Tab-separated table of C-alpha atoms and ligand atoms in Angstrom:
chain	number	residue	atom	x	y	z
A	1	UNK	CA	-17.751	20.001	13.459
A	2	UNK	CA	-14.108	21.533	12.765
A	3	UNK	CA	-10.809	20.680	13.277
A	4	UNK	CA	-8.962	21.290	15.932
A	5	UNK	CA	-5.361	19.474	15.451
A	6	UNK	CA	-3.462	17.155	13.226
A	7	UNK	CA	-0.743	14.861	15.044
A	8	UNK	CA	1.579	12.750	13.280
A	9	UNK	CA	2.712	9.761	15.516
A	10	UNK	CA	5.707	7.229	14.576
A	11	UNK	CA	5.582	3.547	15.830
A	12	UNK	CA	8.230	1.740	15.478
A	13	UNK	CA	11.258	-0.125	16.260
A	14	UNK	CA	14.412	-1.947	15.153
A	15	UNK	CA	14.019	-5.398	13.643
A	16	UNK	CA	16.576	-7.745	14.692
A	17	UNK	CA	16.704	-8.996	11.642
A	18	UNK	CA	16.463	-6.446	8.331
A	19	UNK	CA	14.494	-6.766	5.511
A	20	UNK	CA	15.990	-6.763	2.268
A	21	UNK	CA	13.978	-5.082	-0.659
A	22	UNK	CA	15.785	-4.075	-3.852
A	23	UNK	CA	15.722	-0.504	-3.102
A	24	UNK	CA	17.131	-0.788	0.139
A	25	UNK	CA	17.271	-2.611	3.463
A	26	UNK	CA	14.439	-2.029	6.086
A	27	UNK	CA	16.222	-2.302	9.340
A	28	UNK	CA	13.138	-0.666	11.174
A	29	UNK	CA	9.603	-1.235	10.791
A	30	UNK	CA	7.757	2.215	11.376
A	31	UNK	CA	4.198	3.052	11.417
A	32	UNK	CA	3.303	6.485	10.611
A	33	UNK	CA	-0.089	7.052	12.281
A	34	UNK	CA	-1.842	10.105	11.481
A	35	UNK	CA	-4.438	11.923	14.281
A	36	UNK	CA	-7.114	14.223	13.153
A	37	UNK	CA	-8.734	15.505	16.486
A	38	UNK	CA	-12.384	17.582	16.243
A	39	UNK	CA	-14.183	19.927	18.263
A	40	UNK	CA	-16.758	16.851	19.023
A	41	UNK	CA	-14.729	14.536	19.901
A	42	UNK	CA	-14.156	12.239	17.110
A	43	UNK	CA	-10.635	11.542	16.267
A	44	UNK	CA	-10.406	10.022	12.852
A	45	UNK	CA	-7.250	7.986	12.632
A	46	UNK	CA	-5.105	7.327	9.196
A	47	UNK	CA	-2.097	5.956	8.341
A	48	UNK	CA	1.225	7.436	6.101
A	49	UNK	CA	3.789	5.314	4.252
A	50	UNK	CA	6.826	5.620	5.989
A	51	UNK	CA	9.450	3.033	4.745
A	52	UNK	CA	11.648	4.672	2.980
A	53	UNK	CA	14.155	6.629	2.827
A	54	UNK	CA	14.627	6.173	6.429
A	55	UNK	CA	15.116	9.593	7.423
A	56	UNK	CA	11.589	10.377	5.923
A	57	UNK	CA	9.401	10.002	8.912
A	58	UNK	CA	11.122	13.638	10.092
A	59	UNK	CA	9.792	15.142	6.514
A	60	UNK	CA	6.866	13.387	7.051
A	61	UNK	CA	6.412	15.497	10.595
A	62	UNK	CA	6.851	18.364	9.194
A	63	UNK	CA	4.713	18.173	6.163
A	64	UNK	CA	1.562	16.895	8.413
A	65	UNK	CA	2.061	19.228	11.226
A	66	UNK	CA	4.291	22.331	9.793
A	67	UNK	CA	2.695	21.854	6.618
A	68	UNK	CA	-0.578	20.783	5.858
A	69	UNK	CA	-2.369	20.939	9.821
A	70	UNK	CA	-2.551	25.049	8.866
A	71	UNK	CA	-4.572	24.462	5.581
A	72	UNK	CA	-7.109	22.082	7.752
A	73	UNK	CA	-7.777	24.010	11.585
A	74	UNK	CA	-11.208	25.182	11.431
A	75	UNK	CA	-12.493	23.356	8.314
A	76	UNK	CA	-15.275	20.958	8.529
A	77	UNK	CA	-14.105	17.605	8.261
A	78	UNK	CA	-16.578	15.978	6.529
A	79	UNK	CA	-15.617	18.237	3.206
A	80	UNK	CA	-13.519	15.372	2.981
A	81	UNK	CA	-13.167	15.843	-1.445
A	82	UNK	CA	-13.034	19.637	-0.849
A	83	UNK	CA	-10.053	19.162	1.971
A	84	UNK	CA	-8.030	16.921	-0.196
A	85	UNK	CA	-8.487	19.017	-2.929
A	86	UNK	CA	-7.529	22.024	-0.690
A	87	UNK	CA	-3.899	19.953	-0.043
A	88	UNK	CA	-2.988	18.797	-3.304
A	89	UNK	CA	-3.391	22.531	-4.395
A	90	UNK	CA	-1.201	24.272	-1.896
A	91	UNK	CA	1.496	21.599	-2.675
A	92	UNK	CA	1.433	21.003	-6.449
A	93	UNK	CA	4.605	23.343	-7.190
A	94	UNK	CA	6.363	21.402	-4.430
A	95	UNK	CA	5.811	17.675	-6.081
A	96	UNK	CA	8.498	19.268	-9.035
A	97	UNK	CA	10.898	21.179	-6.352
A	98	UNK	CA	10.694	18.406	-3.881
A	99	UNK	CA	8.866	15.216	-3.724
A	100	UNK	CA	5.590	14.286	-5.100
A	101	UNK	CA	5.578	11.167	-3.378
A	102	UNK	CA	6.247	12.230	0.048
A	103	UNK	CA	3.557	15.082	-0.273
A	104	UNK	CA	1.176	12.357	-1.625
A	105	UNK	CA	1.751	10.120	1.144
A	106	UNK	CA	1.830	12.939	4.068
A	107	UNK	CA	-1.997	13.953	2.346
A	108	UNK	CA	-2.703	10.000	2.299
A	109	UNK	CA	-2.424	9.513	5.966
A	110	UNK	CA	-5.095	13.067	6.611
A	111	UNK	CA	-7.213	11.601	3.943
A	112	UNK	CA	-7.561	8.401	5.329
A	113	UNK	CA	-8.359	10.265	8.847
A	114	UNK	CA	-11.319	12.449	7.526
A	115	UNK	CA	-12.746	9.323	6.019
A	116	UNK	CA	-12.709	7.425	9.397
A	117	UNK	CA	-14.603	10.914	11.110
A	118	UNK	CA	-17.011	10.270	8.836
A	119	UNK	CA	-17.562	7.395	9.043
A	120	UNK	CA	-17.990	7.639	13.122
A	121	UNK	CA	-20.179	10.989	12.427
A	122	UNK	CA	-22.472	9.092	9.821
A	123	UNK	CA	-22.526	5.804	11.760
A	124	UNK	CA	-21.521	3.385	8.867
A	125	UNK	CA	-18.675	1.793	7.294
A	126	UNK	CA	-16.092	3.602	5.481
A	127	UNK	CA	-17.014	1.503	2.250
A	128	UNK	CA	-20.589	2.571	2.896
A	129	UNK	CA	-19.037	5.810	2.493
A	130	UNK	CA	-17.633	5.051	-0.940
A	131	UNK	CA	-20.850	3.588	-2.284
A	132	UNK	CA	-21.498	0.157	-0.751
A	133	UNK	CA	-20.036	-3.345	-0.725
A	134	UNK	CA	-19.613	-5.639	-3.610
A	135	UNK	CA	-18.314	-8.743	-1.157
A	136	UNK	CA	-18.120	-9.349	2.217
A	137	UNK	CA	-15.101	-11.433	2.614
A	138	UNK	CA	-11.750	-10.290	0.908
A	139	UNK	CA	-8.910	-12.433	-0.471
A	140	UNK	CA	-5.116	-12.347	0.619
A	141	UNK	CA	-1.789	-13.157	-0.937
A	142	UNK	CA	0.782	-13.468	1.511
A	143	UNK	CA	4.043	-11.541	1.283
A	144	UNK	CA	7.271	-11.097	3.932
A	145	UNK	CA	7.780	-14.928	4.347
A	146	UNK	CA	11.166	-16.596	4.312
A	147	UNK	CA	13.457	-14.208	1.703
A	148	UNK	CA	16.055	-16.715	2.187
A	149	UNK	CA	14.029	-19.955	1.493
A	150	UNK	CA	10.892	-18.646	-0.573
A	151	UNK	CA	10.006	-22.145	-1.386
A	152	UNK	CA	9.948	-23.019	2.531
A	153	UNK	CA	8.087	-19.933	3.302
A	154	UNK	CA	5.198	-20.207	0.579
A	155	UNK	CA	4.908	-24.148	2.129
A	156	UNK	CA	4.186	-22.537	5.429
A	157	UNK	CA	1.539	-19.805	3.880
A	158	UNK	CA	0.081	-22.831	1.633
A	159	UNK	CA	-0.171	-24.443	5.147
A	160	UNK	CA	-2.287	-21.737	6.679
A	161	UNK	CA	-4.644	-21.370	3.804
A	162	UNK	CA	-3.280	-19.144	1.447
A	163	UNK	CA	-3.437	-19.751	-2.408
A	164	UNK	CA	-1.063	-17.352	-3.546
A	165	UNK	CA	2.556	-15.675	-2.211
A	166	UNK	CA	4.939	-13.032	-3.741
A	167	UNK	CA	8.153	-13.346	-3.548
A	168	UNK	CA	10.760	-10.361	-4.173
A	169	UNK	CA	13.706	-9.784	-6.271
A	170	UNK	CA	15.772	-7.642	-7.409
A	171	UNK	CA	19.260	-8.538	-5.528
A	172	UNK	CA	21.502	-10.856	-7.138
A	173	UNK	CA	19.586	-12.135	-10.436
A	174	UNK	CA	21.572	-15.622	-10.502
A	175	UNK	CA	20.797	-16.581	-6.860
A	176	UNK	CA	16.818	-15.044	-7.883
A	177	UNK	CA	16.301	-16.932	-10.187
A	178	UNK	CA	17.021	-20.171	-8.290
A	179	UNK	CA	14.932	-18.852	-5.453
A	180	UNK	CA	11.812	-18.522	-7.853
A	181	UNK	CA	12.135	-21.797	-9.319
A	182	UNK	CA	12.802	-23.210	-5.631
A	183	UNK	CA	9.360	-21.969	-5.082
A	184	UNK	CA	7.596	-23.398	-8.158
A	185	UNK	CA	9.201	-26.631	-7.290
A	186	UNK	CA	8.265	-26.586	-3.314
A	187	UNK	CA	4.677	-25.545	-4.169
A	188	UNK	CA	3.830	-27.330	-7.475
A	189	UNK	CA	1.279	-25.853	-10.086
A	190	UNK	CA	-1.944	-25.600	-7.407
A	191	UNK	CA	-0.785	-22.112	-5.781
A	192	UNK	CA	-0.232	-18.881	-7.615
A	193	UNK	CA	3.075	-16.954	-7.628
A	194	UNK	CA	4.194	-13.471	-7.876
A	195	UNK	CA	7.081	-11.594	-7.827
A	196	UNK	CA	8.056	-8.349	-7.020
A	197	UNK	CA	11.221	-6.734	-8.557
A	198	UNK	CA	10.929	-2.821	-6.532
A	199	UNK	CA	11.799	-1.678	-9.865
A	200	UNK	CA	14.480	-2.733	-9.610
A	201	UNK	CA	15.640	-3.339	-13.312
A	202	UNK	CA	16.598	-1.519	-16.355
A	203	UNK	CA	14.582	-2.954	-19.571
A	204	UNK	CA	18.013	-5.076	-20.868
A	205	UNK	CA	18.185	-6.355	-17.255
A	206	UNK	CA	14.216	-6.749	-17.303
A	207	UNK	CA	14.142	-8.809	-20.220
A	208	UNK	CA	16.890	-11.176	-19.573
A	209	UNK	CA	14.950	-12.213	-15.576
A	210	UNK	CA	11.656	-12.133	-17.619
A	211	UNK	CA	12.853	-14.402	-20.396
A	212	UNK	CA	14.671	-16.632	-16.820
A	213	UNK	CA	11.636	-16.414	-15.506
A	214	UNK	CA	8.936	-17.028	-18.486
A	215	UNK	CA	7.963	-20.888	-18.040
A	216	UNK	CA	7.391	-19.986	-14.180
A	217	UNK	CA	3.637	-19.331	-15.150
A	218	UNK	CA	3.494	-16.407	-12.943
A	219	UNK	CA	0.471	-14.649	-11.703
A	220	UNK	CA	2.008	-11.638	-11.841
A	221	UNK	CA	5.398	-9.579	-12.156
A	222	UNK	CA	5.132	-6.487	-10.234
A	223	UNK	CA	7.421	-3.593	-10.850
A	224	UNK	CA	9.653	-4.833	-13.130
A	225	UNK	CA	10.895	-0.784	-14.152
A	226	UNK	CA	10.694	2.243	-12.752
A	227	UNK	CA	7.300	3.413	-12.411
A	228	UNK	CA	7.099	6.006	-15.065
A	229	UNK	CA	9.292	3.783	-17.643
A	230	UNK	CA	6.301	3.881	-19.994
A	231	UNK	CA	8.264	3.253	-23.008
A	232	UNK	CA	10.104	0.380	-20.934
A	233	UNK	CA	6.622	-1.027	-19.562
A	234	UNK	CA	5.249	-0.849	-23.685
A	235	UNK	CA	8.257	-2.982	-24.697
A	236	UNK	CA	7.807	-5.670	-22.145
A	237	UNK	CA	3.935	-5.741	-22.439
A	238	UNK	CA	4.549	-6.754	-26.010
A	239	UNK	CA	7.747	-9.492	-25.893
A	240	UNK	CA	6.129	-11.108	-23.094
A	241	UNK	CA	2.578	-11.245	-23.466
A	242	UNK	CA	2.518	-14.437	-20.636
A	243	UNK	CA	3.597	-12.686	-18.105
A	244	UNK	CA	1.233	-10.621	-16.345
A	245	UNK	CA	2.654	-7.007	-15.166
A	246	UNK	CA	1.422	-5.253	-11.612
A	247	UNK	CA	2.600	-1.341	-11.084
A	248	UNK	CA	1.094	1.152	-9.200
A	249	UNK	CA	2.528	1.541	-5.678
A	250	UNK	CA	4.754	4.012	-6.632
A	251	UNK	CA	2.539	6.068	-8.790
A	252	UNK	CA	1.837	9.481	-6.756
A	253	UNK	CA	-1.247	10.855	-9.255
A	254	UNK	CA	-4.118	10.369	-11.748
A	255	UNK	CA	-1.740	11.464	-14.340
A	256	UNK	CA	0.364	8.203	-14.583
A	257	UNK	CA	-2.456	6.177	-13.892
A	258	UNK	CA	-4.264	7.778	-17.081
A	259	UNK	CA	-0.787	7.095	-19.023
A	260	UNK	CA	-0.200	3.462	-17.956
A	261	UNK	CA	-3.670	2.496	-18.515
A	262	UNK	CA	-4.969	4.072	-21.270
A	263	UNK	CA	-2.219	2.150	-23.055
A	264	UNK	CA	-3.228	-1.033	-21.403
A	265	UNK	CA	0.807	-1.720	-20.549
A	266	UNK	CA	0.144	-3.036	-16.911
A	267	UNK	CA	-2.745	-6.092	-16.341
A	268	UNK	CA	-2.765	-5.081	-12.473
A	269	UNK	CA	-2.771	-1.654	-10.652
A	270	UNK	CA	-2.175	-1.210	-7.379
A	271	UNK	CA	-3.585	1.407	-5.580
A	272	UNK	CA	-2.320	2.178	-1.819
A	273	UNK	CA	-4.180	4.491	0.000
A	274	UNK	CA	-1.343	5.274	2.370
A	275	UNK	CA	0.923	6.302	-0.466
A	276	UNK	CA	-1.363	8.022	-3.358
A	277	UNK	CA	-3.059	10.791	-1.870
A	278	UNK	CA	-5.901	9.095	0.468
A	279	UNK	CA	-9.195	6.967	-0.167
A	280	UNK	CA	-9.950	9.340	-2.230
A	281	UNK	CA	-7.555	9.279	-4.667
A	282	UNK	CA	-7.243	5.741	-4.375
A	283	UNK	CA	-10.501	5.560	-5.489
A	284	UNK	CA	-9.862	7.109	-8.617
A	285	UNK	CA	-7.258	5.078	-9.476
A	286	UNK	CA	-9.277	2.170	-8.806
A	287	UNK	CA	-12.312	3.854	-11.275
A	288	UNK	CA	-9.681	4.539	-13.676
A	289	UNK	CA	-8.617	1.028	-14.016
A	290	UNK	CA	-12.448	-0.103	-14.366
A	291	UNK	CA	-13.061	2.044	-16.716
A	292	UNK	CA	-10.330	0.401	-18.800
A	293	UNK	CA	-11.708	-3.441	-17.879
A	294	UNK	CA	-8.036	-3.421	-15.581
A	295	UNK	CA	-8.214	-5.013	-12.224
A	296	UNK	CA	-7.188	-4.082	-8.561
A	297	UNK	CA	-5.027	-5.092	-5.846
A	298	UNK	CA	-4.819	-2.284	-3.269
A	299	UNK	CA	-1.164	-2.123	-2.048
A	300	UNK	CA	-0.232	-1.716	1.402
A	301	UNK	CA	2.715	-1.950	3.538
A	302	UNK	CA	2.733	-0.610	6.947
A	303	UNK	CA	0.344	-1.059	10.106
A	304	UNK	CA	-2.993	-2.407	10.167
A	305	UNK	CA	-4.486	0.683	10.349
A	306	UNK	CA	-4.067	1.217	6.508
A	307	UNK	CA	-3.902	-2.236	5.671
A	308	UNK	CA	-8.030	-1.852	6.915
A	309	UNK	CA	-7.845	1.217	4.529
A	310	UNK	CA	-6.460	-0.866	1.773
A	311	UNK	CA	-10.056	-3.497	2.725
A	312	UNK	CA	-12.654	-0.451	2.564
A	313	UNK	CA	-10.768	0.410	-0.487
A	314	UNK	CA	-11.095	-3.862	-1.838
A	315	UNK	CA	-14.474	-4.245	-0.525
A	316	UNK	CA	-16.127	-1.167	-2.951
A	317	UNK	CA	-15.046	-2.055	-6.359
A	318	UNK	CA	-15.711	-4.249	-8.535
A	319	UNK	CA	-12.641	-4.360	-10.216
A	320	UNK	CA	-10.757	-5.897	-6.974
A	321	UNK	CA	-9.111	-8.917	-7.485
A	322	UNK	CA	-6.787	-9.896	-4.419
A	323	UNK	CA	-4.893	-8.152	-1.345
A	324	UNK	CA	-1.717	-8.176	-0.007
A	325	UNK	CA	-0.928	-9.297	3.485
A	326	UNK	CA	2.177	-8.735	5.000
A	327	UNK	CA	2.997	-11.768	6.773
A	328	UNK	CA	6.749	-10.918	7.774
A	329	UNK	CA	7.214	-11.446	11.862
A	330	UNK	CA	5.935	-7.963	13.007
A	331	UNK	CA	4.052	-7.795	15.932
A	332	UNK	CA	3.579	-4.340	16.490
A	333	UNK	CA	1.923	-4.182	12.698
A	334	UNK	CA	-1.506	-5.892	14.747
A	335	UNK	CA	-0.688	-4.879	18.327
A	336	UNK	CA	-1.340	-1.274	18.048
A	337	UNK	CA	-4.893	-2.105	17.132
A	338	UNK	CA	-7.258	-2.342	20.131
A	339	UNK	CA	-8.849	-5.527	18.339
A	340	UNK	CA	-6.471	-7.271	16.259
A	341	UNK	CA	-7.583	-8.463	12.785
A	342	UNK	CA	-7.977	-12.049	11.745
A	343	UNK	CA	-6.648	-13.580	8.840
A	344	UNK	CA	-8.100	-16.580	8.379
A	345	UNK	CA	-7.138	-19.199	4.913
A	346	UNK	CA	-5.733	-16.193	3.487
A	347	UNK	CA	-8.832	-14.595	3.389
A	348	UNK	CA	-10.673	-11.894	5.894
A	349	UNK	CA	-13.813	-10.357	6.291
A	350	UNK	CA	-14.845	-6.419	5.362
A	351	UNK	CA	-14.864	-4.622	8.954
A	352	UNK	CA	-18.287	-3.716	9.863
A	353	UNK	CA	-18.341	-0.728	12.490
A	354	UNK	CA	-18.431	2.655	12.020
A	355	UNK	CA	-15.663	4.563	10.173
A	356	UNK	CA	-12.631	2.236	9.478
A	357	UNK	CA	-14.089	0.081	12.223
A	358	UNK	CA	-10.859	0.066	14.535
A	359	UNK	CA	-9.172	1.938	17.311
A	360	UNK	CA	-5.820	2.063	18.674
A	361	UNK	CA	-4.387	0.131	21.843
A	362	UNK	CA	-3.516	3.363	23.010
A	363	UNK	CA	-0.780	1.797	25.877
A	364	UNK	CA	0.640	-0.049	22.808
A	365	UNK	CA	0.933	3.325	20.847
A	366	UNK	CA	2.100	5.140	24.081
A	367	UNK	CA	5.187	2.523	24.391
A	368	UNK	CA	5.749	2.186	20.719
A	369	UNK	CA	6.240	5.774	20.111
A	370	UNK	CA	9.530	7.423	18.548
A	371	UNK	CA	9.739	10.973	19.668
A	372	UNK	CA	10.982	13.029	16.521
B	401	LIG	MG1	5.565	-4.033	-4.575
């Protein structure tokens, strides 16, 4: 088997209402779908991170199709460690001249394809793939609900079965804080609460929300600093040893995952296949954080296609402890499945088919399409 192309495809279109993060407002949900097409037929289909900065999904193109397609025409796809390999070497002097995360994620979205050919070639699961199951069904947080009324919004998640919803901040700290302890109030002690910052903070800024937000008993705080603050992420691991700290999204290789948790300064990593560098990379985060007794919760944030990345990735380790689900109003996320998923009491089950057990509702696709 060899391949034959590499397509990038944006979905997408503009919200009527944005989202506000920290970092920025999203004022269009895109999906960046990635194609890998074979001489036999199978097309394995991944997804790459395309949320910000919004003019990314043209670098994103570029990299996939200018960039990276050359390295992969004619190669076997099933060399899948040997491929990836093959990428991050022709692009490591570019992650210092240009962007390491935007390589990452452009190599996350082939990854994720080759994983889903073989899958279809082999005629098993993706997780199979990665060594086998340790649970069949996988547990959700919810995330995207109500940013104006985060107390109202986790109600409505408790209401459909969820046990735990993350809230973001990062905006205006006074008006923040209220909104977290609006939660805690609307929810009571019997449903777990995290919140995101988007990094948000400087450590003087950190330390004043954390000390706001200390009797909150939160399940986590995620992103707090910038992701390679490691002196910043030492300090706040020590003066506030009750608050649990989740990083990881925005960490593009091995390297900072070695230097966060060798030191033990997160309690969560976070993992996203669409964003580090592929399953397989993603899977060395995830063994990394094992090997220091540090739990899991794959990140995602885009279509369902690598959200169902993100659940081969959950259902292998055994360091996984819960997954996010992006509950904001966005259809499209599901629709451009052929089969959409089921989230049921905030938990859903391992897909079971070969590869990463989808396809595409190609019409949907077709229509959803941004020409670049
Ligand atoms: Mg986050």
């Amino acid at each position: 088997m060899k391949i034959t192309r590499v397509r990038f495809v944006l979905c997408g279109y503009e919200l009527p209402t944005p989202i506000p993060l920290s970092c920025g407002e999203l004022t269009h949900r895109n999906f960046g779908l990635v194609l890998v097409e074979t001489d036999a037929g199978v097309t394995g289909i991944g997804e790459t991170s395309v949320n910000f900065p919004p003019w990314c999904v043209h670098e994103r193109r570029a990299t996939i199709e200018d960039g990276l397609q050359s390295l992969l025409l004619g190669e076997n796809p099933l060399d899948i460690a040997r491929l990836n390999k093959r990428m991050v070497d022709a692009t490591r002097p570019f992650t210092r001249m240009w962007a390491e995360g935007a390589i990452a994620q452009a190599i996350s979205g082939i990854d994720i394809a080759l994983w889903d050919i073989a899958g279809k070639e082999y005629g098993v699961p993706v997780w199979q793939l990665l060594g086998g199951k340790y649970r069949d069904e996988i547990l959700c947080y919810a995330v995207g609900f109500n940013a104006a009324d985060p107390g109202k919004g986790a109600l409505d998640m408790r209401g459909r079965g969820y046990t735990h919803g993350k809230m973001r901040i990062g905006f205006d700290d006074a008006a923040d804080i209220a909104k977290a302890r609006g939660m805690r109030e609307a929810v009571g002690n019997d449903f777990a609460m995290m919140i995101d910052a988007n990094q948000a903070f400087d450590l003087p800024r950190a330390r004043r929300m954390m000390t706001a937000l200390s009797d909150l008993d939160l399940y986590w705080l995620e992103e707090p600093l910038l992701n390679d603050d490691f002196d910043g992420y030492a300090a706040l691991r020590t003066e506030f040893p009750q608050i649990p700290l989740a990083w990881g999204e925005n960490a593009f290789s091995l390297g900072n995952y070695n230097t966060m948790l060798d030191n033990h300064l997160v309690d969560v990593a976070m993992p996203d296949p669409c964003r580090s560098g592929g399953l397989t990379t993603a899977v060395r985060m995830a063994e990394t954080a094992a090997n220091h007794g540090i739990a899991i919760s794959p990140h995602h944030y885009g279509s369902d296609v690598g959200f169902v990345a993100a659940l081969h990735l959950a259902a292998s380790q055994p360091n996984f402890s819960i997954m996010l689900r992006d509950e904001a109003p966005v259809p499209l996320r599901g629709d451009i499945l052929s089969e959409p998923l089921a989230v049921r009491n905030g938990t859903i089950s391992v897909p079971a088919k070969p590869g990463l057990g989808i396809d595409l509702d190609h019409d949907i696709v077709e229509t959803s399409t941004i020409r670049l």
